[in-house]
mmCIF file of C-alpha atoms in Angstrom:
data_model
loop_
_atom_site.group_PDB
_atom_site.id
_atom_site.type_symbol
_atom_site.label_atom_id
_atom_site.label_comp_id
_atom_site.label_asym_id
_atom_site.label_seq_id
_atom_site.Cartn_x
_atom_site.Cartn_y
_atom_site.Cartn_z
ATOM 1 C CA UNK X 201 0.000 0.000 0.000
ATOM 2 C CA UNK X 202 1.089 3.556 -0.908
ATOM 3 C CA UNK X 203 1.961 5.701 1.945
ATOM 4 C CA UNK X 204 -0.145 8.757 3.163
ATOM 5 C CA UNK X 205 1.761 11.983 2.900
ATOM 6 C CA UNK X 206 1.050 14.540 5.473
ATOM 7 C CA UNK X 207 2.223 17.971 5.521
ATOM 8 C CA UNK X 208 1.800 20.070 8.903
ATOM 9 C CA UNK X 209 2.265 23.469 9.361
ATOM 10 C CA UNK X 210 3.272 25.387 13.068
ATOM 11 C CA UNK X 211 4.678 22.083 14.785
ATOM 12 C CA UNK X 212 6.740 23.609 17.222
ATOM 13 C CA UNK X 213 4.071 23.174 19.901
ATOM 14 C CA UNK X 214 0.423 22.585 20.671
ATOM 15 C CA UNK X 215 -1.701 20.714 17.863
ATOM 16 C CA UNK X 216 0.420 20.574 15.579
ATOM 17 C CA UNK X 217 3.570 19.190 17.581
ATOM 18 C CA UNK X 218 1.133 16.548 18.882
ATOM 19 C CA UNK X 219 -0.387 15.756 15.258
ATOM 20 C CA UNK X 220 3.048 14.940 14.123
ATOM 21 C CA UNK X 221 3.932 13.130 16.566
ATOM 22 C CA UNK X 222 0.566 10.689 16.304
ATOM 23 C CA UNK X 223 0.709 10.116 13.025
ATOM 24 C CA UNK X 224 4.532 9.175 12.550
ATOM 25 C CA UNK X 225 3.988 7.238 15.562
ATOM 26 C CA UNK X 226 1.619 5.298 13.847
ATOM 27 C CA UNK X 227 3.650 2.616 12.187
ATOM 28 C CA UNK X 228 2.047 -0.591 11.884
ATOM 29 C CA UNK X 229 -1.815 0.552 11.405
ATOM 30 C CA UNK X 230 -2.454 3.831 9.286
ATOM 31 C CA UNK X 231 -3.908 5.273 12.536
ATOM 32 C CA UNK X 232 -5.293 4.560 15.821
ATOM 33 C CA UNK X 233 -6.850 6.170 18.915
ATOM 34 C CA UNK X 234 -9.890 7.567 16.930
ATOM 35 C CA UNK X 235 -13.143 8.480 18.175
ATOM 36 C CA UNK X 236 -16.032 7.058 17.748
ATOM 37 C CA UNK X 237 -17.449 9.899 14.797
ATOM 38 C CA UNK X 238 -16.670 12.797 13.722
ATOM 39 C CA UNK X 239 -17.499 16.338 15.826
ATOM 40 C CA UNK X 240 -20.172 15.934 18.712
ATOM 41 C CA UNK X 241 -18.131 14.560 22.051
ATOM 42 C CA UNK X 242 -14.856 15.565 22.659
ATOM 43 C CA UNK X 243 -13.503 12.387 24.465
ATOM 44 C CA UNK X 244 -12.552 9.401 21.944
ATOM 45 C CA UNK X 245 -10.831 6.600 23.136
ATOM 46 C CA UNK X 246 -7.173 6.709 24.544
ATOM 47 C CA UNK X 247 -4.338 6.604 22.410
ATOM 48 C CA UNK X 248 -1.002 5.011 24.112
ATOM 49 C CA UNK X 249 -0.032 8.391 24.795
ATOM 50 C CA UNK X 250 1.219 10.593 27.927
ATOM 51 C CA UNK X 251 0.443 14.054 28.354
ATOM 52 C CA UNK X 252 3.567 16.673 28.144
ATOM 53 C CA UNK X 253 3.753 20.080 30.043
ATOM 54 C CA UNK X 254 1.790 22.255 27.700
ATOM 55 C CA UNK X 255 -0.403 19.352 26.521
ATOM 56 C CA UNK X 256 1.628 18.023 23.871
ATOM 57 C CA UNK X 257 1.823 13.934 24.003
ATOM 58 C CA UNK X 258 4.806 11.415 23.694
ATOM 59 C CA UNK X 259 4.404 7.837 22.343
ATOM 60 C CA UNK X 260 4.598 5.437 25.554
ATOM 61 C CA UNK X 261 4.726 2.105 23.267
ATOM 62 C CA UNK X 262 7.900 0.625 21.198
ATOM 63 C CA UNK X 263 7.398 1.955 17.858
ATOM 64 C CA UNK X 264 7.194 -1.144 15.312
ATOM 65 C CA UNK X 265 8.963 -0.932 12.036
ATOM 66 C CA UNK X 266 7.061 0.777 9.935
ATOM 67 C CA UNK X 267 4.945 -1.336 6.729
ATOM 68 C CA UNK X 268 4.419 0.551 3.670
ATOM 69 C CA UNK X 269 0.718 1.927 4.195
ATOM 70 C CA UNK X 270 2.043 3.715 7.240
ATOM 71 C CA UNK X 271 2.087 7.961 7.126
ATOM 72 C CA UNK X 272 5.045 10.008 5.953
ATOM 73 C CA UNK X 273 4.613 12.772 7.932
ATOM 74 C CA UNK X 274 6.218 16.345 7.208
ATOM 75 C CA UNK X 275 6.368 18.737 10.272
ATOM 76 C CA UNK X 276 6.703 22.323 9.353
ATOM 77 C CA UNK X 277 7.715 25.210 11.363
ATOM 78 C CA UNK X 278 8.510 28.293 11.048
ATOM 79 C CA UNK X 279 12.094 28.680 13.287
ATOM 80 C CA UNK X 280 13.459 25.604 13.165
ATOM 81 C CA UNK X 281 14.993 26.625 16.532
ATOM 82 C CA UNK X 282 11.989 25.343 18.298
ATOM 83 C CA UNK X 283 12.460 22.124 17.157
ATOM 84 C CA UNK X 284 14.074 20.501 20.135
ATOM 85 C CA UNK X 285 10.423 19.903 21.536
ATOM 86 C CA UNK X 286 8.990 17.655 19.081
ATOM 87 C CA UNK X 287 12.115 16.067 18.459
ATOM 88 C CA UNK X 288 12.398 15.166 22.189
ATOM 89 C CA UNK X 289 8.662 13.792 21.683
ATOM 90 C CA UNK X 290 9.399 11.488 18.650
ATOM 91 C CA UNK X 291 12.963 10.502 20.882
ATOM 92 C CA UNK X 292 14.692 9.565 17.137
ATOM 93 C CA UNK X 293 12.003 6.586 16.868
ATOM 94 C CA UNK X 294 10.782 7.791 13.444
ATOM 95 C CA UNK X 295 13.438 8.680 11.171
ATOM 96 C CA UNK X 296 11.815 6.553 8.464
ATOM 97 C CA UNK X 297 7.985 8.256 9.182
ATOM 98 C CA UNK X 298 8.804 12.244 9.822
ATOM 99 C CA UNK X 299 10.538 14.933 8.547
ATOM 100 C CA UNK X 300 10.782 18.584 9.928
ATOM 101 C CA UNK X 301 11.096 21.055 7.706
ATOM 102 C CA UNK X 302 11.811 24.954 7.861
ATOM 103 C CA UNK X 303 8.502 26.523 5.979
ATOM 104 C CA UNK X 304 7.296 30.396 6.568
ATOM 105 C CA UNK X 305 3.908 30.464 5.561
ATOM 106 C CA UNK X 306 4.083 33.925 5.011
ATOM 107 C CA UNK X 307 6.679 33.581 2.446
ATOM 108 C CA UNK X 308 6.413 32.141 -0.916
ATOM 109 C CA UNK X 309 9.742 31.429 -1.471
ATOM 110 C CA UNK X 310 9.400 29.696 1.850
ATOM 111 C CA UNK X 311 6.482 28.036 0.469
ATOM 112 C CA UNK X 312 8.076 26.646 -2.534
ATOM 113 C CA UNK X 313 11.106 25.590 -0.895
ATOM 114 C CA UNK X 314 9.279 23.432 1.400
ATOM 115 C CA UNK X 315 7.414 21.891 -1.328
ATOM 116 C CA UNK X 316 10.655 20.838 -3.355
ATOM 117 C CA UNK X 317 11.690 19.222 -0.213
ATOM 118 C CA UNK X 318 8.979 16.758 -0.239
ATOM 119 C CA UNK X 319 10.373 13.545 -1.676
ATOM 120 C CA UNK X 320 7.239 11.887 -2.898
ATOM 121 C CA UNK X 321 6.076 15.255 -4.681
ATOM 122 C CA UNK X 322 2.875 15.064 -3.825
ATOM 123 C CA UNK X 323 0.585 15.795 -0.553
ATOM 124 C CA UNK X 324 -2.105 13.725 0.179
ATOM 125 C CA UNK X 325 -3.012 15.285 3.473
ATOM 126 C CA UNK X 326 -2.592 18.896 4.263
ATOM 127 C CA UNK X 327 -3.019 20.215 7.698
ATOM 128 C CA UNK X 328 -2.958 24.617 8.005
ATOM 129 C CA UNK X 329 -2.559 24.945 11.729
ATOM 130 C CA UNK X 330 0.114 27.859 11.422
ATOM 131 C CA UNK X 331 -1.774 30.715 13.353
ATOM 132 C CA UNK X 332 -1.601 33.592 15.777
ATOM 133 C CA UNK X 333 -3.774 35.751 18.078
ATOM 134 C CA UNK X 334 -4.453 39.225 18.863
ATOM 135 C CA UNK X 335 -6.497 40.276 21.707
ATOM 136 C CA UNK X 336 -6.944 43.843 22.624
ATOM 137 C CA UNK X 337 -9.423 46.978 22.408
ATOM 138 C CA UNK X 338 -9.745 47.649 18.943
ATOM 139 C CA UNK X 339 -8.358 51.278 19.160
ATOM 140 C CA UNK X 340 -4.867 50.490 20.246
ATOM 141 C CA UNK X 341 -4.263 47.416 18.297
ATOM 142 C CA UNK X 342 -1.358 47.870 15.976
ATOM 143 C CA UNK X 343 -1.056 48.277 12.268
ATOM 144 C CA UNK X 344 1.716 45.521 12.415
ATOM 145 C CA UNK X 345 -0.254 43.466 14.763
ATOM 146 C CA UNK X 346 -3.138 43.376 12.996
ATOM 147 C CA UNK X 347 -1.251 42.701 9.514
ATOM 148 C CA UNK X 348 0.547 39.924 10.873
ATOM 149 C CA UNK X 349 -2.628 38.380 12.068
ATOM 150 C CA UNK X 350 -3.951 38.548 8.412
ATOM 151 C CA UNK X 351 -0.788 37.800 6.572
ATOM 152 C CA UNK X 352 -0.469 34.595 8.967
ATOM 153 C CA UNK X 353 -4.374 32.976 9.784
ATOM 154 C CA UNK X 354 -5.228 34.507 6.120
ATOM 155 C CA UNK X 355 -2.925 34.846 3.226
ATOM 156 C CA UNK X 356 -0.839 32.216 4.582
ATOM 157 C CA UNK X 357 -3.347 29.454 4.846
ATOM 158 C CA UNK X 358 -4.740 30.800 1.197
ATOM 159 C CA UNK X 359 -0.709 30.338 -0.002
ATOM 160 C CA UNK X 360 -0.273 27.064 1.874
ATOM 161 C CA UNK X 361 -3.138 25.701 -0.035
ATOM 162 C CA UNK X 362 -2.096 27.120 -3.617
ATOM 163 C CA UNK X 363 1.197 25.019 -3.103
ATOM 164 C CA UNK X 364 -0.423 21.932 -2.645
ATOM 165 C CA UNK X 365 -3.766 22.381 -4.249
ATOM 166 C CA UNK X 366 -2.679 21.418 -7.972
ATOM 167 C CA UNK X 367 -1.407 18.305 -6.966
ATOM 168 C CA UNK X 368 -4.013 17.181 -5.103
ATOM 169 C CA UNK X 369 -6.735 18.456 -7.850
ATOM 170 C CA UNK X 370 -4.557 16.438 -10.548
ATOM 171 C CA UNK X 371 -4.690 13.088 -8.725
ATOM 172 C CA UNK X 372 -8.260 13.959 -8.147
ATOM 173 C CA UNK X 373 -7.778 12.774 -4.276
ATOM 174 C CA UNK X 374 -6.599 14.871 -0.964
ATOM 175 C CA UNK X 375 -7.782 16.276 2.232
ATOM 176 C CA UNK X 376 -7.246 19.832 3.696
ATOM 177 C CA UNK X 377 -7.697 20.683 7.165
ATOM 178 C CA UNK X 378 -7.693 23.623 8.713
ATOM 179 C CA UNK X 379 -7.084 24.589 12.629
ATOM 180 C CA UNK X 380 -9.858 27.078 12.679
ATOM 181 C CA UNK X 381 -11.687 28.487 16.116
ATOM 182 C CA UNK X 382 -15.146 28.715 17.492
ATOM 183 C CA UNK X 383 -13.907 32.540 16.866
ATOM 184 C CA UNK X 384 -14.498 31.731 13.285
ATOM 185 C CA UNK X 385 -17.992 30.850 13.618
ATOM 186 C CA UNK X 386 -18.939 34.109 16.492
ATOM 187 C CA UNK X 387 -17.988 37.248 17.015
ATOM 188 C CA UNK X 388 -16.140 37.532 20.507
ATOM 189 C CA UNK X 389 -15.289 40.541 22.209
ATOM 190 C CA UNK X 390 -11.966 42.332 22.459
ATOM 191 C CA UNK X 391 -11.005 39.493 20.034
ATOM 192 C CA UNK X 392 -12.218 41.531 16.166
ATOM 193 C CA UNK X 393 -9.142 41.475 14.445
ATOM 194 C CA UNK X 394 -8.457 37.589 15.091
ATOM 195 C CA UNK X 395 -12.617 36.544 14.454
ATOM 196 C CA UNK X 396 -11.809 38.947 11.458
ATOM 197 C CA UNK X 397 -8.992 36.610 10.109
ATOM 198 C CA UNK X 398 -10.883 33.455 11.133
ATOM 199 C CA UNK X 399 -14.291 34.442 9.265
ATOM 200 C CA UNK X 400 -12.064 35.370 6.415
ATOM 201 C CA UNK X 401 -10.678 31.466 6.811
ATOM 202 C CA UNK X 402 -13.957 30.149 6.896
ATOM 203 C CA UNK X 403 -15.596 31.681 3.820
ATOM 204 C CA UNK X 404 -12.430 30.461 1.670
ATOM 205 C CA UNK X 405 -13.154 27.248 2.856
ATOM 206 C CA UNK X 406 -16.872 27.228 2.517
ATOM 207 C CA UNK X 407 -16.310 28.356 -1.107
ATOM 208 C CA UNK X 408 -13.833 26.085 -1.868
ATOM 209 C CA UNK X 409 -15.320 22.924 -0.594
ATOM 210 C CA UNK X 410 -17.838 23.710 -2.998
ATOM 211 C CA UNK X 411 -15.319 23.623 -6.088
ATOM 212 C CA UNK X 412 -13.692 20.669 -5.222
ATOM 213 C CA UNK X 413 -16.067 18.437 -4.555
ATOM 214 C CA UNK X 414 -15.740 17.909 -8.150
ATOM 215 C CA UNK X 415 -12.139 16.791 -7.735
ATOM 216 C CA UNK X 416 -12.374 14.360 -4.486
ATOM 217 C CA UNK X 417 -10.682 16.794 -2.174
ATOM 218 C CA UNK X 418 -12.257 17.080 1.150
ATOM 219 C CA UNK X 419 -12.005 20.768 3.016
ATOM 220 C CA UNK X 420 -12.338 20.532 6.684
ATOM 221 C CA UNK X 421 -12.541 23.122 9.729
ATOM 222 C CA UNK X 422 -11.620 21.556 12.862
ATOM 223 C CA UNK X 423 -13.590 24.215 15.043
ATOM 224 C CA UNK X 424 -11.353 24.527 18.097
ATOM 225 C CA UNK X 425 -12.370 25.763 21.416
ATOM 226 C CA UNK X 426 -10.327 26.737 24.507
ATOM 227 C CA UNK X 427 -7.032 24.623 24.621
ATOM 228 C CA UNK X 428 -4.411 23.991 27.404
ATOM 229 C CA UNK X 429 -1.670 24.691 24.405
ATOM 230 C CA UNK X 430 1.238 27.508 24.107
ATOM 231 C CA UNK X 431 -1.565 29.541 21.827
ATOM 232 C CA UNK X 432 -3.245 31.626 24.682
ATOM 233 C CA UNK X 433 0.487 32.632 26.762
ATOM 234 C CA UNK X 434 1.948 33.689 22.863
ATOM 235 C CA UNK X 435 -1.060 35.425 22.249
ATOM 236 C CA UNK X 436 -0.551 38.786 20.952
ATOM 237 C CA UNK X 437 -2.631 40.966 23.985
ATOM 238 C CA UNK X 438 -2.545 44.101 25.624
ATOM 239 C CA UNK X 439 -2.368 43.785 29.958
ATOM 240 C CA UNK X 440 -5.223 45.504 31.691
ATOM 241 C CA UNK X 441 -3.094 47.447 33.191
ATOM 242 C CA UNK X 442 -0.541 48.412 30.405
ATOM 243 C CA UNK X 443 0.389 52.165 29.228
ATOM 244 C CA UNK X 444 -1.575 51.273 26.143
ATOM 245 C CA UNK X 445 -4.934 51.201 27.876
ATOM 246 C CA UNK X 446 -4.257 54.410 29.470
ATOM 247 C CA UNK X 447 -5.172 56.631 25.975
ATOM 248 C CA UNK X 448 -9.138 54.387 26.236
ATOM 249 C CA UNK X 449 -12.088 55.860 28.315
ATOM 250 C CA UNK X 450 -12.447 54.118 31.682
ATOM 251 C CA UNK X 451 -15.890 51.796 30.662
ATOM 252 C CA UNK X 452 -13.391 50.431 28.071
ATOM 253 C CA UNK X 453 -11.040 49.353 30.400
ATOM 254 C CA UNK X 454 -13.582 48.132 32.498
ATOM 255 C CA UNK X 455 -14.808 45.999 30.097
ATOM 256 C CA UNK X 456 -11.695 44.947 29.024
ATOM 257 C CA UNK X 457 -10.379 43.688 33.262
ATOM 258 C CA UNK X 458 -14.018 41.942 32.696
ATOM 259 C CA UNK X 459 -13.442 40.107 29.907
ATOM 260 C CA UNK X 460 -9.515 39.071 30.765
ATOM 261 C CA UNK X 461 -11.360 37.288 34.197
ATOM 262 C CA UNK X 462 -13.910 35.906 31.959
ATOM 263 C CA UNK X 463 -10.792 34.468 29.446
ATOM 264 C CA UNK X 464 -9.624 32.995 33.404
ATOM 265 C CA UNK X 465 -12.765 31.221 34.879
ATOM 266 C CA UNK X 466 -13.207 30.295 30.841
ATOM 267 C CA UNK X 467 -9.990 28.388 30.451
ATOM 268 C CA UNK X 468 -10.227 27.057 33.821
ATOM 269 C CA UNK X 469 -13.777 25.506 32.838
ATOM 270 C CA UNK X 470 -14.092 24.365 29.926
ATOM 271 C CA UNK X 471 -10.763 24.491 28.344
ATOM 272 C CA UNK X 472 -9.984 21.212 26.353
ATOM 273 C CA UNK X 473 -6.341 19.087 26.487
ATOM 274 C CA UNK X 474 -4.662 18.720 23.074
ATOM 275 C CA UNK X 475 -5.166 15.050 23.046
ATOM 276 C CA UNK X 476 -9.290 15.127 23.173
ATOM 277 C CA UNK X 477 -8.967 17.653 20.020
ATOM 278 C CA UNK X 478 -6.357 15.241 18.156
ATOM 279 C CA UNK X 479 -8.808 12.756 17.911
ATOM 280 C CA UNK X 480 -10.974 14.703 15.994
ATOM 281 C CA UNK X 481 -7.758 15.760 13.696
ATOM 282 C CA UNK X 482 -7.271 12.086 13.332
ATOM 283 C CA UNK X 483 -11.218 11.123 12.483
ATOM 284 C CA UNK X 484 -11.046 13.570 9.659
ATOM 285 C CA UNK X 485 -7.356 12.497 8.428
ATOM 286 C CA UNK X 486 -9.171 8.747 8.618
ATOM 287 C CA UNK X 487 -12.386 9.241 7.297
ATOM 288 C CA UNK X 488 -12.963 8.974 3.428
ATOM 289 C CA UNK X 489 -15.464 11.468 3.487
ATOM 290 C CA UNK X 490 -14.964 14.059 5.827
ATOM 291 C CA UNK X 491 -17.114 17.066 6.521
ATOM 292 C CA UNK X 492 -16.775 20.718 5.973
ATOM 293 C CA UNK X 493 -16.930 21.169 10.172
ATOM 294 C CA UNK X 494 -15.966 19.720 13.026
ATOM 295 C CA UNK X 495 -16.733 20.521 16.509
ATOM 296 C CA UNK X 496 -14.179 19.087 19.088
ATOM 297 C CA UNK X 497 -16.611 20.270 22.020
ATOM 298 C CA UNK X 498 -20.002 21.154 21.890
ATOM 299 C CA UNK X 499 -19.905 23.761 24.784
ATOM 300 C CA UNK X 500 -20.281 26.528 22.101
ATOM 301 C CA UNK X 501 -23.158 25.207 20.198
ATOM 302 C CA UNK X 502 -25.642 26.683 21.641
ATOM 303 C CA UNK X 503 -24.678 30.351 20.571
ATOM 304 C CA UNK X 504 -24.070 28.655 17.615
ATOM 305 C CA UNK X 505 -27.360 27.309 16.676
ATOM 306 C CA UNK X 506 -28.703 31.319 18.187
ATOM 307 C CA UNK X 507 -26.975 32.866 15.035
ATOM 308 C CA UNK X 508 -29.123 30.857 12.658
ATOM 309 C CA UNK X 509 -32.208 31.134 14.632
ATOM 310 C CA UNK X 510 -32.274 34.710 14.827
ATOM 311 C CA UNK X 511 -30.371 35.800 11.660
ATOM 312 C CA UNK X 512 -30.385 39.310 12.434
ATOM 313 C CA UNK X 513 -28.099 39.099 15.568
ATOM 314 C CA UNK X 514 -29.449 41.109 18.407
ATOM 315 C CA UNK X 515 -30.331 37.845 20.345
ATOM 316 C CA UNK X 516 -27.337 36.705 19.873
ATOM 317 C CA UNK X 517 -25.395 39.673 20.714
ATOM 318 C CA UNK X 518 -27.377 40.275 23.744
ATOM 319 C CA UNK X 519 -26.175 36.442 25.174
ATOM 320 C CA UNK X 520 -22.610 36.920 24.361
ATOM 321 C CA UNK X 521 -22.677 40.381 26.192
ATOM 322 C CA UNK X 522 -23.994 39.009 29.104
ATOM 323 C CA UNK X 523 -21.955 35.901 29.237
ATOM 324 C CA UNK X 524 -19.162 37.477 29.260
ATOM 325 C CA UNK X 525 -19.955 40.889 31.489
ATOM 326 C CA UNK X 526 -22.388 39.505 33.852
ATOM 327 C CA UNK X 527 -19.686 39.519 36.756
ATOM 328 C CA UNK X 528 -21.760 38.265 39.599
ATOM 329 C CA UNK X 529 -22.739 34.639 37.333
ATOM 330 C CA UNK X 530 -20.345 32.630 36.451
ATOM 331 C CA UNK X 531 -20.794 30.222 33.461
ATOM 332 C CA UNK X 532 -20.600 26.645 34.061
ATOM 333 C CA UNK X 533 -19.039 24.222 32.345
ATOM 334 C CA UNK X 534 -21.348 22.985 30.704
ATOM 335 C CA UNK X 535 -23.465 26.076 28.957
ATOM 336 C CA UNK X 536 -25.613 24.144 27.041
ATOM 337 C CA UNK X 537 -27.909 22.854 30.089
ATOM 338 C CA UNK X 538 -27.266 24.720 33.308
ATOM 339 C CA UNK X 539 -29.937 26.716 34.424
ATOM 340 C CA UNK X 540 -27.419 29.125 35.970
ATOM 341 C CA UNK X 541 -25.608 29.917 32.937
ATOM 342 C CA UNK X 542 -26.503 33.690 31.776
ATOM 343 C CA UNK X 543 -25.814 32.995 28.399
ATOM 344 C CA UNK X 544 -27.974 29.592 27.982
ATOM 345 C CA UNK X 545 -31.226 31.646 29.077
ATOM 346 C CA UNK X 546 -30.708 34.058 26.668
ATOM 347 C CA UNK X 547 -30.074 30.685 24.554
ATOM 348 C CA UNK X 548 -26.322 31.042 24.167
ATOM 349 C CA UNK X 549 -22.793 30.243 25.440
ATOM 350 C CA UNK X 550 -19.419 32.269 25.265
ATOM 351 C CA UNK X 551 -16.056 31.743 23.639
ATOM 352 C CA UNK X 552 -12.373 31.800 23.935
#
C-alpha cells in the first residue's frame, strides 16, 4: 500500500507538535486512537499516549517498524529553533515516518522551498494549523499586529493551499484541514481582528469545498475551542493594566479587566487538552469522506445554533454580552444545560 503523505504546518508546539507526533507514531496501522465519529463529544478513546507540560503527548509504546501503508509525515515550522520539543517527543524513533522542515507560511519562497523538499512530490493530506492571536481593544491594536494576524491565519493558509492544491486536484484525491476556532464561527469581544482573520478562513473554505467536490478533495474546519496549548500565553494581547490602555475611556477598560477574568474562569472551565482535540484531527485524516466542520466540544453550540435562529443578531449579541460581562454569574461548564448559565437563558454560550 502507498503511503499517506502529510504535511503540517506550526509544529513547534500545541496541535500541531502533537499531530506529528501521532501520526509518525503510527507505524504498523495507518492510525489509531480515533473516536467514535466525527465532531459531537470531545472524548474518543485513549491513544497510548502521555500528556507533556503544555499538553503536547509522547508515544509510551515501542514503535514497530514501519509497513508501507504507514504515514510520511512532514512537520513544518517556522524557526526551526523550536524544534528541540517535538524532536524530544518522537525521541529519534521515526526517522523513516517524519521529517521537519523549515517553511514560513508567510513567504512564498518559503512556500516553494518546502514543497521541493517533499520527496514523494505530492501531498495527500494537508493540515494549516500555522496561526496567531491578537487580543486587545480595537483602538490600540497595531497596524503591524493586525497585519501579521492577516498575513499569517489569512494569506498564509490561502498560499499554503495554492502550493499543494494542484497536486491534489490532478490526482483527483486529498484532504485539507484547517485549525480554525469557534472565533471563526462568532464574534467575541476584544477578540475583532483575530474573528476577522478566522471568518475570512472560513468563507475560503466554505467556497472552496464547494469547487472541489468535483475533484475528491475534502475541506475541513476543525472548530477549536479553549485549549491547554502555548496559543493563549503567545497570544498577541494588551495587559489591563498596560500604558496602552491608558489613551481608552475608563468603561473600556472596564470591560476589558471583565473580559480578561472571563478568558480565566473560561480556560479554567471548559478548556480542552490537546489530546481530546487530536482525535478529531485524526477522524477527519481517517475518514474517506470528511465534513466541511468539526466541533471538538459542543460547549459553544448553543450560541451557535442562536446565530441561525435569529439571523439578524441582536439575540445573539445580547447572550454573548452578558456571558461574558455579567460579573456576579459565572458560566458553568457545561453552557448548554445549566440553568445558571446567563448565556444559555438568553439561549447562548461564550467563547475563547
Amino acid at each position: 500500500m502507498e503511503r499517506t503523505v502529510v504535511l503540517i504546518t506550526g509544529c513547534s508546539s500545541g496541535i500541531g507538535l502533537g499531530l506529528a507526533v501521532r501520526l509518525a507514531s503510527d507505524a504498523s496501522r495507518r492510525f489509531k486512537g480515533m473516536v467514535t465519529r466525527v465532531g459531537g463529544s470531545s472524548r474518543g478513546r485513549q491513544g497510548p499516549l502521555s500528556p507533556l507540560p503544555g499538553g503536547e503527548c509522547c508515544s509510551q509504546t515501542p514503535t514497530p517498524k514501519p509497513c508501507s501503508g504507514s504515514p510520511l509525515v512532514y512537520a513544518t515550522m517556522r524557526n526551526l529553533a523550536q524544534k528541540e520539543r517535538l524532536l524530544e517527543c518522537v525521541r529519534g524513533c521515526h526517522a523513516s515516518t517524519l521529517e521537519i522542515l523549515q517553511l514560513d507560511v508567510t513567504d512564498p519562497l518559503s512556500l516553494a522551498a518546502a514543497a521541493q523538499r517533499v520527496q514523494e512530490r505530492r501531498v495527500d493530506v494537508l493540515v494549516c494549523n500555522a496561526g496567531v492571536g491578537l487580543m486587545g481593544p480595537l483602538e490600540i491594536c497595531s497596524y503591524q499586529a493586525m497585519k501579521t494576524v492577516f498575513d499569517v491565519n489569512v494569506f498564509g493558509t490561502i498560499g499554503t493551499i495554492q502550493t499543494f492544491l494542484p497536486g491534489m486536484k490532478r490526482r483527483k484525491a486529498g484532504k485539507i484541514i484547517i485549525s480554525s476556532s469557534v472565533g471563526a464561527l462568532q464574534g467575541v469581544p476584544f477578540n475583532a481582528v483575530y474573528c476577522a482573520s478566522k471568518f475570512a478562513v472560513e468563507g475560503l473554505c466554505e467556497s472552496l469545498a464547494v469547487v472541489l467536490q468535483q475533484f475528491n478533495v475534502h475541506v475541513t474546519l476543525i472548530e477549536c475551542g479553549p485549549l491547554n496549548t502555548s496559543f493563549l500565553a503567545n497570544l498577541q494581547s494588551t495587559d489591563a493594566e498596560g500604558s496602552a490602555l491608558q489613551v481608552l475611556d475608563s468603561q473600556t477598560r472596564a470591560l476589558y479587566s471583565q473580559y480578561l477574568q472571563h478568558c480565566q474562569s473560561l480556560f479554567r472551565d471548559a478548556a480542552q487538552d490537546t489530546e481530546e482535540v487530536l482525535q478529531v484531527f485524526l477522524e477527519a485524516i481517517h475518514s474517506p469522506c470528511p465534513p466541511l466542520r468539526c466541533f471538538p466540544t459542543q460547549f459553544f453550540m448553543p450560541l451557535t445554533r442562536l446565530k441561525l435562529a435569529s439571523p439578524d443578531g441582536s439575540e445573539y449579541i445580547r447572550a454573548m454580552h452578558k456571558f461574558v460581562f455579567a460579573a456576579t454569574e459565572a458560566p458553568s461548564n457545561q453552557a448548554d444545560t445549566s440553568e445558571s448559565n446567563p448565556a444559555v437563558r438568553e439561549q447562548g454560550t461564550g467563547l475563547e
